[in-house]
Short mmCIF file of C-alpha atoms in Angstrom, two decimals:
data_model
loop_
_atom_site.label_atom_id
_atom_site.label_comp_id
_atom_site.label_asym_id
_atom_site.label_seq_id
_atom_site.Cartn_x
_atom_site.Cartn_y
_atom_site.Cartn_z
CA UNK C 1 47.93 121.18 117.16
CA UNK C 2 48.76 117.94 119.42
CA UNK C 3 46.55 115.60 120.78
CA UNK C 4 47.07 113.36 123.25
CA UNK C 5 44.61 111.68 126.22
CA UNK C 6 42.03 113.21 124.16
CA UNK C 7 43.35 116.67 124.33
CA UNK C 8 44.86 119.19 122.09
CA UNK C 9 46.67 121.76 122.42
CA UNK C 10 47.97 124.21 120.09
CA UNK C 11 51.24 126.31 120.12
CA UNK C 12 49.88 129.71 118.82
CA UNK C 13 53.29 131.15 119.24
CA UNK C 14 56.76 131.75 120.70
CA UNK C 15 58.70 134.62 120.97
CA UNK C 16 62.83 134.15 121.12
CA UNK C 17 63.84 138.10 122.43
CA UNK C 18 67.38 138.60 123.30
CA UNK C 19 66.74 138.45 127.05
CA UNK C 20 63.47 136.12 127.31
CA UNK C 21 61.63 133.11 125.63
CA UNK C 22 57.80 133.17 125.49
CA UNK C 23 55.88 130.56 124.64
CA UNK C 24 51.63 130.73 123.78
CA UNK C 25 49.33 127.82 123.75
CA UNK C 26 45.57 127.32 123.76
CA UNK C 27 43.09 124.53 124.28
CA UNK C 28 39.79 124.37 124.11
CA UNK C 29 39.43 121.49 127.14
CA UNK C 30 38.34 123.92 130.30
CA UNK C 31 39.54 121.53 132.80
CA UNK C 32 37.92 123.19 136.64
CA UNK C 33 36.72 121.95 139.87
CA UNK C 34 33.17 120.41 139.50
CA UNK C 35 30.09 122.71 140.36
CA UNK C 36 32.57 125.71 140.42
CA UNK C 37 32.01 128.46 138.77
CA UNK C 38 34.81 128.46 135.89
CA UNK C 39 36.09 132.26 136.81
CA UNK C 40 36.41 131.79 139.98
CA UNK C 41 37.65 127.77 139.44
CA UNK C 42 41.38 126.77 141.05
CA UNK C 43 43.15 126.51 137.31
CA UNK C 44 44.74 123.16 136.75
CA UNK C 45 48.91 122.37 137.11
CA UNK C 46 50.02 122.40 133.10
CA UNK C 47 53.63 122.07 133.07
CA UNK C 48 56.26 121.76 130.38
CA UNK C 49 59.99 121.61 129.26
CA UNK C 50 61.83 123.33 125.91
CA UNK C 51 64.73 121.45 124.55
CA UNK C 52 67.51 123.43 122.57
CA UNK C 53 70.19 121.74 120.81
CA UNK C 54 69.02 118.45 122.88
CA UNK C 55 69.50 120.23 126.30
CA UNK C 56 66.69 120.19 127.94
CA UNK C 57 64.91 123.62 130.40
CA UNK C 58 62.59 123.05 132.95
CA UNK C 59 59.75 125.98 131.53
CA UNK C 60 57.41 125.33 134.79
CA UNK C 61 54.06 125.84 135.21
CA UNK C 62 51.88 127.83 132.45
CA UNK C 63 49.96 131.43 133.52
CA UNK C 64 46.52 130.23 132.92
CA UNK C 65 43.39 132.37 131.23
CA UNK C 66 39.78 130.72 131.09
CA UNK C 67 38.41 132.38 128.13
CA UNK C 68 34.70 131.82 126.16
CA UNK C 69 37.00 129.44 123.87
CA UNK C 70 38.62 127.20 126.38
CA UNK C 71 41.97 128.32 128.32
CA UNK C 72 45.10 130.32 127.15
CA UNK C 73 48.76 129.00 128.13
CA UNK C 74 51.54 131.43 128.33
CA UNK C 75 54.77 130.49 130.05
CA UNK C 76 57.29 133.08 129.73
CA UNK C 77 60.25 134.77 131.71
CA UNK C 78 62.11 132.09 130.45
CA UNK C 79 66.13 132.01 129.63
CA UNK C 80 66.86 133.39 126.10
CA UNK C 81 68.13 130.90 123.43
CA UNK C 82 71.83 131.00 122.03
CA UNK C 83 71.82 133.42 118.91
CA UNK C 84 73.11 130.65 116.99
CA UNK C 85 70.61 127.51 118.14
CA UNK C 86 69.70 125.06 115.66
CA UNK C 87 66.91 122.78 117.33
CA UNK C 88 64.01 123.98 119.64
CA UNK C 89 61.14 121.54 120.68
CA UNK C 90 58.68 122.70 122.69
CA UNK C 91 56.94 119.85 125.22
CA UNK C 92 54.19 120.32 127.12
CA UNK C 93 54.43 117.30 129.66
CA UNK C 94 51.29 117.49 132.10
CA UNK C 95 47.90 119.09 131.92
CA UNK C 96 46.00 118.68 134.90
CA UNK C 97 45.84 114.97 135.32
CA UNK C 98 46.46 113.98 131.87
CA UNK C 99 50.45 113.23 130.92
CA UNK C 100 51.44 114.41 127.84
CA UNK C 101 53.57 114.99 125.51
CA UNK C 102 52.13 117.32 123.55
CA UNK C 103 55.24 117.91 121.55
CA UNK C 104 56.11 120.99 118.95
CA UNK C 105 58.95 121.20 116.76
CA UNK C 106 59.71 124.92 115.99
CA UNK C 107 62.33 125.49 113.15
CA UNK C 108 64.79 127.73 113.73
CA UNK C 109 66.81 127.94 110.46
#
């Protein structure tokens, strides 16, 4: 988990397939409209980057799921990692109104 403007988020998991990366995230903040019934609230903007072998992708905005827990992040559909990358850092940059980073290190060796 990362904190940051009294937030955290947590990278549940990513998935590196040989045409796609997938990334999974979760929070626990349930950030809505005011007075707004929160399944039926306009989601909030949560944006983010992944950096491989310090080149840095654009991953856009997450797919958003209000859950009894808070709200599940998926981005996904994104461009598949080289076979033979060393360094992948996941950033989360923007949630709602709050700048990040929320910043994971995944290991890929």
């Amino acid at each position: 988990p990362q904190t940051a403007n009294g937030i955290t988020i947590t990278l549940e998991r990513v998935e590196l397939l040989a045409k796609e990366a997938k990334f999974y995230a979760s929070t626990t903040t349930r950030l809505t409209e005011e007075g707004i019934d929160p399944l039926l609230a306009k989601l909030v903007p949560i944006l983010a980057q992944y950096t491989v072998d310090g080149s840095a992708k654009d991953a856009g905005y997450a797919a958003e799921r209000l859950s009894d827990r808070g709200t599940e992040l998926i981005w996904d559909d994104l461009d598949p990692l080289p076979s033979d990358a060393r360094e992948l850092t996941f950033t989360i940059t923007r949630f709602g109104d709050w700048q990040g980073p929320w910043e994971f290190h995944i290991p890929l060796q």
